[in-house]
Short mmCIF file of C-alpha atoms in Angstrom, two decimals:
data_model
loop_
_atom_site.label_atom_id
_atom_site.label_comp_id
_atom_site.label_asym_id
_atom_site.label_seq_id
_atom_site.Cartn_x
_atom_site.Cartn_y
_atom_site.Cartn_z
CA MET A 1 -2.20 -17.19 41.38
CA ALA A 2 -2.60 -15.82 37.85
CA GLN A 3 -0.23 -17.19 35.26
CA GLU A 4 2.38 -14.72 34.08
CA ARG A 5 2.20 -13.47 30.50
CA ALA A 6 5.38 -13.59 28.46
CA VAL A 7 5.99 -10.19 26.86
CA THR A 8 8.60 -8.46 24.76
CA VAL A 9 9.49 -4.85 25.54
CA LEU A 10 10.70 -2.42 22.88
CA GLU A 11 12.34 0.71 24.34
CA VAL A 12 12.75 3.62 21.91
CA GLY A 13 13.74 7.27 21.93
CA GLY A 14 10.32 8.44 20.77
CA ALA A 15 7.14 7.06 19.22
CA ILE A 16 4.14 8.02 17.15
CA VAL A 17 1.35 5.73 18.24
CA ASP A 18 -1.17 7.29 15.86
CA ARG A 19 -1.96 10.77 14.56
CA GLN A 20 -3.17 11.85 18.00
CA THR A 21 -0.68 10.21 20.38
CA VAL A 22 2.98 11.18 20.11
CA TYR A 23 5.78 10.52 22.61
CA HIS A 24 8.57 13.03 22.03
CA GLY A 25 10.88 11.48 24.60
CA PRO A 26 11.76 7.94 25.65
CA ALA A 27 8.88 5.52 25.27
CA TYR A 28 8.16 1.81 25.30
CA LEU A 29 5.90 -0.71 23.61
CA VAL A 30 4.87 -3.99 25.22
CA VAL A 31 4.23 -6.87 22.84
CA GLU A 32 2.59 -10.20 23.61
CA GLY A 33 3.04 -12.71 20.80
CA SER A 34 2.61 -10.60 17.68
CA THR A 35 0.27 -8.02 19.25
CA ILE A 36 0.95 -4.72 20.97
CA VAL A 37 -0.72 -4.79 24.38
CA ARG A 38 0.28 -1.41 25.78
CA HIS A 39 2.58 1.57 25.38
CA GLY A 40 3.82 4.37 27.54
CA GLU A 41 6.22 7.27 27.99
CA GLY A 42 9.43 7.13 30.00
CA GLU A 43 10.93 4.00 31.50
CA TYR A 44 9.14 0.66 31.28
CA VAL A 45 7.70 -0.60 34.53
CA PRO A 46 6.22 -4.12 34.50
CA GLU A 47 2.55 -4.52 35.25
CA PRO A 48 1.39 -7.37 37.47
CA GLY A 49 1.52 -10.62 35.52
CA GLU A 50 4.05 -9.44 32.91
CA ALA A 51 7.15 -11.58 32.53
CA VAL A 52 9.68 -9.95 30.22
CA VAL A 53 11.26 -12.65 28.05
CA ARG A 54 12.93 -10.28 25.59
CA ARG A 55 13.94 -6.66 25.70
CA TRP A 56 14.87 -4.59 22.65
CA ARG A 57 16.74 -1.45 23.74
CA LYS A 58 16.61 0.98 20.83
CA ARG A 59 16.85 4.44 22.40
CA ASP A 60 18.45 5.68 19.18
CA ARG A 61 15.28 4.83 17.26
CA ILE A 62 11.87 6.46 16.77
CA ALA A 63 8.98 4.03 16.42
CA ILE A 64 6.12 4.61 13.99
CA PRO A 65 3.45 2.28 12.58
CA GLY A 66 4.38 0.49 9.38
CA LEU A 67 3.44 2.50 6.30
CA VAL A 68 0.70 1.12 4.02
CA ASN A 69 0.96 1.33 0.22
CA ALA A 70 -2.66 1.23 -0.89
CA HIS A 71 -2.13 0.80 -4.61
CA GLY A 72 0.53 -0.65 -6.86
CA HIS A 73 1.72 -3.25 -9.32
CA ALA A 74 4.74 -4.71 -7.59
CA ALA A 75 6.46 -6.58 -10.41
CA MET A 76 6.50 -3.41 -12.52
CA THR A 77 9.81 -2.63 -10.78
CA LEU A 78 11.29 -4.46 -13.78
CA LEU A 79 9.66 -1.85 -16.06
CA ARG A 80 10.97 1.18 -14.19
CA GLY A 81 11.86 3.91 -16.68
CA VAL A 82 10.75 2.17 -19.89
CA GLY A 83 8.08 4.75 -20.81
CA ASP A 84 8.68 8.02 -19.04
CA ASP A 85 7.18 11.41 -19.94
CA LEU A 86 4.10 10.06 -21.73
CA PRO A 87 0.37 10.42 -21.01
CA LEU A 88 -1.40 7.40 -19.51
CA MET A 89 -2.96 5.76 -22.58
CA THR A 90 0.11 6.30 -24.75
CA TRP A 91 2.27 4.99 -21.94
CA LEU A 92 0.09 1.89 -21.60
CA GLU A 93 -0.53 1.08 -25.26
CA GLU A 94 2.85 1.92 -26.78
CA ARG A 95 5.30 1.08 -23.98
CA ILE A 96 3.82 -0.98 -21.15
CA PHE A 97 1.47 -3.47 -22.85
CA PRO A 98 4.10 -4.60 -25.44
CA ILE A 99 6.75 -5.26 -22.81
CA GLU A 100 4.27 -6.88 -20.43
CA ALA A 101 3.51 -9.41 -23.18
CA ARG A 102 7.05 -10.75 -22.61
CA LEU A 103 6.72 -11.18 -18.86
CA THR A 104 7.21 -14.66 -17.45
CA ARG A 105 6.50 -16.18 -14.07
CA GLU A 106 10.07 -15.64 -12.96
CA CYS A 107 9.79 -11.97 -13.99
CA VAL A 108 6.80 -11.58 -11.69
CA TYR A 109 8.48 -13.44 -8.82
CA TRP A 110 11.76 -11.51 -8.96
CA GLY A 111 10.06 -8.21 -9.80
CA THR A 112 7.89 -8.62 -6.70
CA GLN A 113 10.88 -9.52 -4.54
CA LEU A 114 12.60 -6.39 -5.82
CA ALA A 115 9.50 -4.35 -4.90
CA CYS A 116 9.37 -5.86 -1.41
CA TRP A 117 13.03 -5.02 -0.84
CA GLU A 118 12.44 -1.42 -1.97
CA MET A 119 9.29 -1.07 0.13
CA LEU A 120 10.90 -2.44 3.27
CA LEU A 121 13.77 0.02 2.90
CA SER A 122 11.23 2.84 2.91
CA GLY A 123 9.21 1.59 5.86
CA THR A 124 6.26 -0.08 4.15
CA THR A 125 4.86 -3.14 5.91
CA ALA A 126 1.64 -3.72 3.90
CA TYR A 127 0.81 -3.14 0.27
CA ALA A 128 -1.81 -3.72 -2.41
CA ASP A 129 -0.86 -5.37 -5.69
CA MET A 130 -2.88 -6.06 -8.84
CA TYR A 131 -1.00 -7.76 -11.66
CA MET A 132 -0.55 -11.04 -13.52
CA MET A 133 0.85 -14.50 -12.65
CA MET A 134 -0.07 -13.71 -9.10
CA ASP A 135 0.77 -17.10 -7.60
CA ASP A 136 4.41 -16.13 -8.08
CA ALA A 137 3.76 -12.68 -6.63
CA ALA A 138 2.10 -14.26 -3.60
CA GLN A 139 5.06 -16.56 -3.08
CA ALA A 140 7.44 -13.62 -3.24
CA ALA A 141 5.35 -11.58 -0.80
CA THR A 142 5.10 -14.49 1.62
CA GLU A 143 8.86 -14.93 1.67
CA SER A 144 9.44 -11.21 2.28
CA GLY A 145 7.54 -11.25 5.57
CA MET A 146 5.27 -8.37 4.49
CA ARG A 147 1.48 -8.09 4.44
CA ALA A 148 -0.16 -7.89 1.02
CA LEU A 149 -3.58 -7.56 -0.59
CA LEU A 150 -3.21 -9.36 -3.93
CA SER A 151 -5.39 -9.52 -7.02
CA ILE A 152 -5.18 -10.98 -10.48
CA GLY A 153 -5.73 -8.11 -12.87
CA LEU A 154 -8.90 -8.86 -14.86
CA ALA A 155 -9.37 -7.35 -18.31
CA ALA A 156 -11.31 -9.08 -21.08
CA ALA A 157 -14.06 -8.43 -23.62
CA ASP A 158 -14.47 -12.01 -24.90
CA LYS A 159 -16.90 -14.06 -22.77
CA GLU A 160 -14.82 -17.23 -22.91
CA VAL A 161 -11.74 -15.35 -21.75
CA GLN A 162 -13.81 -13.72 -19.01
CA ALA A 163 -14.91 -17.15 -17.79
CA GLU A 164 -11.31 -18.36 -17.72
CA LYS A 165 -10.18 -15.31 -15.76
CA LEU A 166 -12.97 -15.69 -13.23
CA GLN A 167 -12.01 -19.32 -12.69
CA ALA A 168 -8.35 -18.34 -12.26
CA SER A 169 -9.36 -15.72 -9.67
CA ARG A 170 -11.48 -18.27 -7.81
CA ALA A 171 -8.52 -20.65 -7.66
CA PHE A 172 -6.20 -17.85 -6.53
CA VAL A 173 -8.52 -16.91 -3.67
CA GLN A 174 -8.82 -20.54 -2.60
CA ALA A 175 -5.05 -21.05 -2.73
CA TRP A 176 -3.81 -17.90 -1.04
CA HIS A 177 -6.47 -15.95 0.88
CA GLY A 178 -5.54 -15.84 4.57
CA THR A 179 -2.25 -17.66 4.17
CA ALA A 180 1.07 -16.86 5.88
CA ASP A 181 -0.73 -16.51 9.23
CA GLY A 182 -3.10 -14.02 7.62
CA ARG A 183 -0.44 -11.78 6.11
CA ILE A 184 -1.64 -12.59 2.56
CA GLN A 185 -5.15 -11.47 1.63
CA VAL A 186 -6.78 -11.74 -1.77
CA ALA A 187 -9.28 -9.52 -3.55
CA LEU A 188 -10.71 -9.70 -7.04
CA GLY A 189 -9.12 -7.22 -9.43
CA PRO A 190 -11.12 -5.86 -12.38
CA HIS A 191 -8.67 -3.52 -14.05
CA ALA A 192 -11.08 -0.71 -14.97
CA PRO A 193 -14.47 -0.18 -16.62
CA TYR A 194 -12.77 0.59 -19.93
CA THR A 195 -11.20 -2.89 -20.00
CA CYS A 196 -14.07 -4.77 -18.30
CA PRO A 197 -17.55 -4.54 -19.87
CA GLU A 198 -20.36 -3.93 -17.42
CA PRO A 199 -21.73 -7.51 -17.45
CA PHE A 200 -18.23 -8.72 -16.62
CA LEU A 201 -18.04 -6.28 -13.70
CA ALA A 202 -21.35 -7.66 -12.46
CA GLN A 203 -20.01 -11.22 -12.61
CA ILE A 204 -16.89 -10.16 -10.70
CA ALA A 205 -19.05 -8.57 -8.00
CA ASP A 206 -21.10 -11.75 -7.70
CA LEU A 207 -18.00 -13.91 -7.39
CA ALA A 208 -16.48 -11.60 -4.77
CA ALA A 209 -19.67 -11.81 -2.72
CA GLU A 210 -19.69 -15.60 -3.02
CA LEU A 211 -16.07 -15.92 -1.95
CA GLY A 212 -16.33 -13.32 0.80
CA VAL A 213 -13.51 -11.12 -0.53
CA GLY A 214 -13.20 -7.51 -1.63
CA ILE A 215 -12.42 -5.85 -4.94
CA GLN A 216 -9.75 -3.44 -6.11
CA ILE A 217 -10.17 -1.47 -9.35
CA HIS A 218 -8.93 1.65 -11.20
CA LEU A 219 -11.63 4.33 -11.49
CA SER A 220 -11.80 7.80 -13.07
CA GLU A 221 -8.04 8.13 -13.49
CA THR A 222 -8.10 10.52 -16.44
CA ARG A 223 -10.41 13.21 -17.76
CA GLY A 224 -10.61 11.43 -21.13
CA GLU A 225 -11.82 8.24 -19.43
CA VAL A 226 -14.59 10.11 -17.62
CA ASP A 227 -15.64 12.05 -20.75
CA GLN A 228 -15.83 8.81 -22.75
CA PHE A 229 -18.19 7.15 -20.25
CA LEU A 230 -20.33 10.23 -19.90
CA SER A 231 -20.70 10.32 -23.69
CA GLN A 232 -21.38 6.60 -24.14
CA GLU A 233 -23.21 5.67 -20.94
CA GLY A 234 -24.40 8.92 -19.44
CA LEU A 235 -22.50 7.90 -16.31
CA THR A 236 -19.02 8.39 -14.94
CA PRO A 237 -16.87 5.27 -14.44
CA ILE A 238 -17.74 5.47 -10.71
CA GLY A 239 -21.44 5.67 -11.54
CA LEU A 240 -21.17 2.72 -13.89
CA ALA A 241 -19.34 0.66 -11.28
CA GLU A 242 -22.18 1.37 -8.87
CA ARG A 243 -24.77 0.34 -11.47
CA ALA A 244 -22.87 -2.89 -12.11
CA GLY A 245 -23.21 -3.79 -8.44
CA LEU A 246 -19.49 -3.59 -7.75
CA PHE A 247 -19.92 -1.57 -4.56
CA GLN A 248 -22.13 -4.20 -2.95
CA VAL A 249 -18.90 -5.78 -1.76
CA PRO A 250 -15.96 -4.00 -0.09
CA THR A 251 -14.14 -2.05 -2.78
CA LEU A 252 -10.82 -0.25 -3.03
CA ALA A 253 -10.84 2.26 -5.91
CA ALA A 254 -7.52 3.54 -7.14
CA HIS A 255 -7.04 7.10 -8.35
CA CYS A 256 -10.53 8.67 -8.57
CA VAL A 257 -8.74 11.76 -9.87
CA HIS A 258 -11.74 13.12 -11.75
CA ALA A 259 -14.43 12.16 -9.26
CA THR A 260 -17.40 14.53 -9.36
CA GLN A 261 -19.28 15.65 -6.25
CA ASN A 262 -21.94 13.07 -7.07
CA ASP A 263 -19.21 10.44 -7.42
CA ILE A 264 -17.87 11.34 -3.99
CA GLU A 265 -21.33 10.86 -2.53
CA ILE A 266 -21.55 7.43 -4.20
CA LEU A 267 -18.18 6.48 -2.71
CA ARG A 268 -19.27 7.67 0.73
CA ALA A 269 -22.64 5.95 0.62
CA HIS A 270 -21.09 2.59 -0.24
CA ASP A 271 -18.00 2.97 2.01
CA VAL A 272 -15.73 2.59 -1.02
CA ARG A 273 -12.11 3.06 0.00
CA VAL A 274 -9.93 5.20 -2.28
CA ALA A 275 -6.20 4.97 -3.00
CA HIS A 276 -4.73 8.42 -3.69
CA ASN A 277 -1.59 8.18 -5.88
CA PRO A 278 -0.37 11.77 -6.09
CA GLN A 279 3.05 11.26 -7.63
CA SER A 280 1.97 8.82 -10.32
CA ASN A 281 -1.03 10.98 -11.23
CA LEU A 282 1.22 14.02 -11.58
CA LYS A 283 3.89 12.20 -13.60
CA LEU A 284 1.35 10.83 -16.07
CA GLY A 285 -0.38 14.21 -16.32
CA SER A 286 -3.63 12.71 -15.11
CA GLY A 287 -4.52 15.44 -12.65
CA ILE A 288 -5.01 15.88 -8.91
CA MET A 289 -7.60 13.98 -6.88
CA PRO A 290 -10.05 16.06 -4.78
CA LEU A 291 -8.61 14.76 -1.55
CA ARG A 292 -9.95 17.35 0.85
CA ASP A 293 -13.49 17.03 -0.53
CA MET A 294 -13.36 13.27 -0.04
CA LEU A 295 -12.09 13.51 3.51
CA MET A 296 -14.64 16.16 4.43
CA ARG A 297 -17.39 13.87 3.15
CA GLY A 298 -16.13 10.91 5.21
CA VAL A 299 -14.56 8.79 2.47
CA THR A 300 -11.72 6.51 3.62
CA VAL A 301 -8.58 7.43 1.67
CA GLY A 302 -5.17 5.79 1.73
CA LEU A 303 -1.99 6.60 -0.15
CA GLY A 304 -0.34 4.55 -2.88
CA THR A 305 2.70 4.77 -5.09
CA ASP A 306 1.22 2.96 -8.10
CA GLY A 307 3.74 0.86 -10.01
CA ALA A 308 7.41 1.75 -10.29
CA ALA A 309 6.94 2.18 -14.03
CA SER A 310 4.85 5.29 -13.46
CA ASN A 311 6.24 6.82 -10.26
CA ASN A 312 9.19 5.71 -10.49
CA ASN A 313 9.77 4.47 -6.95
CA LEU A 314 7.84 2.86 -4.12
CA ASP A 315 8.75 5.39 -1.44
CA MET A 316 5.78 6.13 0.80
CA PHE A 317 7.61 8.96 2.59
CA GLU A 318 7.54 10.85 -0.72
CA GLU A 319 3.81 10.17 -1.10
CA LEU A 320 2.82 11.32 2.38
CA ARG A 321 4.88 14.50 2.05
CA LEU A 322 3.45 15.21 -1.39
CA ALA A 323 -0.09 14.57 -0.18
CA ALA A 324 0.47 17.11 2.59
CA THR A 325 1.99 19.80 0.37
CA LEU A 326 0.29 19.35 -2.99
CA HIS A 327 -3.20 20.03 -1.74
CA LYS A 328 -2.06 23.07 0.22
CA GLY A 329 -0.93 24.56 -3.07
CA VAL A 330 -4.00 23.54 -5.05
CA GLN A 331 -6.34 24.90 -2.39
CA GLU A 332 -4.11 27.89 -1.62
CA ASP A 333 -4.65 26.93 2.02
CA ALA A 334 -1.75 25.96 4.28
CA THR A 335 -4.17 24.07 6.54
CA ALA A 336 -5.74 21.95 3.79
CA ILE A 337 -3.98 18.66 4.66
CA ASP A 338 -2.06 18.90 7.91
CA ALA A 339 0.73 16.60 9.10
CA ALA A 340 -1.59 14.47 11.25
CA THR A 341 -3.94 13.89 8.30
CA ALA A 342 -1.09 13.00 5.95
CA PHE A 343 0.29 10.56 8.52
CA ALA A 344 -3.11 8.88 8.86
CA LEU A 345 -3.40 8.59 5.08
CA ALA A 346 -0.13 6.61 5.02
CA THR A 347 -0.91 4.43 8.02
CA GLU A 348 -4.27 3.90 9.73
CA TRP A 349 -6.52 4.97 6.85
CA GLY A 350 -4.39 3.10 4.35
CA ALA A 351 -4.80 -0.05 6.44
CA ARG A 352 -8.58 0.37 6.39
CA ALA A 353 -8.39 0.87 2.62
CA LEU A 354 -6.73 -2.58 2.41
CA PHE A 355 -9.63 -4.08 4.43
CA LEU A 356 -7.36 -4.71 7.42
CA PRO A 357 -9.00 -4.87 10.87
CA ASP A 358 -9.20 -1.88 13.18
CA GLY A 359 -5.90 -1.12 14.87
CA HIS A 360 -3.72 -1.86 11.88
CA GLY A 361 -1.65 1.16 10.93
CA THR A 362 -1.29 2.21 14.58
CA LEU A 363 0.69 1.21 17.64
CA ARG A 364 -2.36 1.13 19.90
CA PRO A 365 -3.13 -1.81 22.23
CA GLY A 366 -4.59 -4.65 20.16
CA ALA A 367 -2.74 -3.60 17.01
CA PRO A 368 -0.41 -6.04 15.28
CA CYS A 369 3.28 -5.53 15.97
CA ASP A 370 4.00 -3.83 12.63
CA ILE A 371 6.61 -1.23 13.53
CA VAL A 372 9.12 0.90 11.64
CA LEU A 373 12.13 2.22 13.51
CA LEU A 374 13.67 5.47 12.28
CA ASP A 375 17.16 6.71 13.10
CA ALA A 376 16.75 9.26 15.91
CA ARG A 377 20.31 10.44 15.19
CA SER A 378 19.32 11.64 11.71
CA PRO A 379 19.69 15.36 11.06
CA HIS A 380 15.97 15.33 10.26
CA PHE A 381 15.29 15.02 13.99
CA ALA A 382 17.86 17.53 15.26
CA PRO A 383 16.45 19.50 16.89
CA SER A 384 12.89 18.19 17.08
CA HIS A 385 10.15 20.70 17.82
CA ASP A 386 7.32 18.46 16.60
CA LEU A 387 8.04 14.77 16.01
CA LEU A 388 4.95 14.15 13.86
CA SER A 389 5.79 17.10 11.60
CA ASP A 390 9.40 15.91 11.42
CA VAL A 391 8.28 12.51 10.11
CA VAL A 392 5.89 13.99 7.54
CA TYR A 393 7.88 16.96 6.28
CA ALA A 394 11.52 16.10 6.93
CA ALA A 395 12.15 12.37 7.30
CA GLY A 396 12.79 10.08 4.37
CA ALA A 397 13.35 6.48 3.42
CA ASP A 398 17.04 6.80 4.31
CA ASP A 399 16.03 7.26 7.95
CA VAL A 400 14.46 3.77 8.10
CA ARG A 401 16.67 1.38 10.01
CA ASP A 402 14.50 -1.55 11.12
CA VAL A 403 11.09 -2.98 10.20
CA ILE A 404 9.02 -5.44 12.23
CA VAL A 405 5.93 -7.21 10.83
CA ALA A 406 3.73 -9.42 13.03
CA GLY A 407 6.42 -9.34 15.68
CA GLU A 408 9.17 -10.54 13.33
CA TRP A 409 12.15 -8.41 12.30
CA VAL A 410 12.08 -8.30 8.50
CA LEU A 411 14.63 -5.48 8.16
CA GLN A 412 17.56 -5.02 10.56
CA ASN A 413 19.99 -2.14 10.12
CA ARG A 414 18.64 -1.75 6.56
CA GLU A 415 19.25 -5.39 5.65
CA PRO A 416 16.24 -7.64 4.88
CA THR A 417 16.27 -10.75 6.99
CA ALA A 418 14.47 -13.01 4.49
CA LEU A 419 15.42 -11.63 1.09
CA ASP A 420 18.59 -12.44 -0.83
CA THR A 421 19.33 -8.93 -2.10
CA GLU A 422 22.35 -9.92 -4.20
CA ARG A 423 20.29 -12.57 -5.97
CA ILE A 424 17.42 -10.08 -6.50
CA ARG A 425 19.82 -7.54 -8.01
CA TYR A 426 21.35 -10.15 -10.31
CA GLU A 427 17.97 -11.49 -11.50
CA ALA A 428 16.62 -8.00 -12.14
CA ARG A 429 19.54 -7.22 -14.42
CA ARG A 430 19.30 -10.57 -16.19
CA LEU A 431 15.56 -10.29 -16.79
CA LYS A 432 15.89 -6.71 -18.10
CA SER A 433 17.79 -8.09 -21.11
CA ALA A 434 15.08 -10.65 -21.84
CA LEU A 435 12.30 -8.07 -21.57
CA THR A 436 13.89 -5.34 -23.70
CA GLN A 437 15.30 -7.41 -26.53
CA ALA A 438 13.71 -6.75 -29.92
#
């Protein structure tokens, strides 16, 4: 006689399994360990061999895959609002870089905890982060229960400093890659071609190949950046990154706002994943990424918030709605980015952008149990003609009630289970004084 399999059953009022499979009425998800093994509509009926050891009855909830934030700088929550209404380079050089020089390890730890709290409240279960003092960021992410792709931001012109930074990245990979039962992944993080000379980019690519990890980098964020490289190198930043050998390893490129048609072909040919950050790019006046062109050419694109200093929040519901509406206006085409595409950008395609295995960002069998539960009693779902459209165009972070990552409840009734929110609030206020003093 076959041994029974212990399963957990989650019963909900509706579910979006992926952009193609939507249950508008009662549905269920069957979980074995930390993996979804099947789903269905209506009442749960056990299959042969299933022994239900736990049953979560949440008929007042709508289940969706956890949202994926494909680009950001988590600890910049402590810098929220310090340099608003400025163009990118002025914002960086006059406001951000000076205050970042005062950051300490505890700033990065508590700033990352603050970011995790904010992301959980808006339904994000996995995120990318490139910053400094990343051991402390990794510790904060581990404690939150979230998934994260983490990188030490690399920027240096001096060869000795470059060598030190490469060694620090090697140690970071060795210490953290694959930890927390695989929730923490590490990539190398060259900041951008304008802060990393080409030989340094080549060294980073070699090290990534040696360590078996990917890369995340900022590329072609502003028109001025692209014009500078065309003038000096005869190549765009994307073309230079290709020449440096960066795309020989899996790469996640943030922004790509001013990607040319040739750039898009380079991205497609090397399977470079792109993080579209619509709100940050608009706020900094950087422009609008050619999203539809990239998708039509087969480039994997996810959505990101960027850091809270340039957005100024980490709300992925805002990003997926903006991605759906912005490009309709730019293209003067109401069909340009439909609800299903926007949803995939924030879930399944975002997961692929973070180098996560197939199935992540969905609720399909074999996917990890990373689930967000929305309040079905919200006015955003009354009445509901199209549940997927409701989530993309009407729902918001306030509708998030519960978050599950790898089968563990990390947010219950809008309260994190592993984060001390009162302590985070206190530390954020305390550290603000240290960072902003003259």
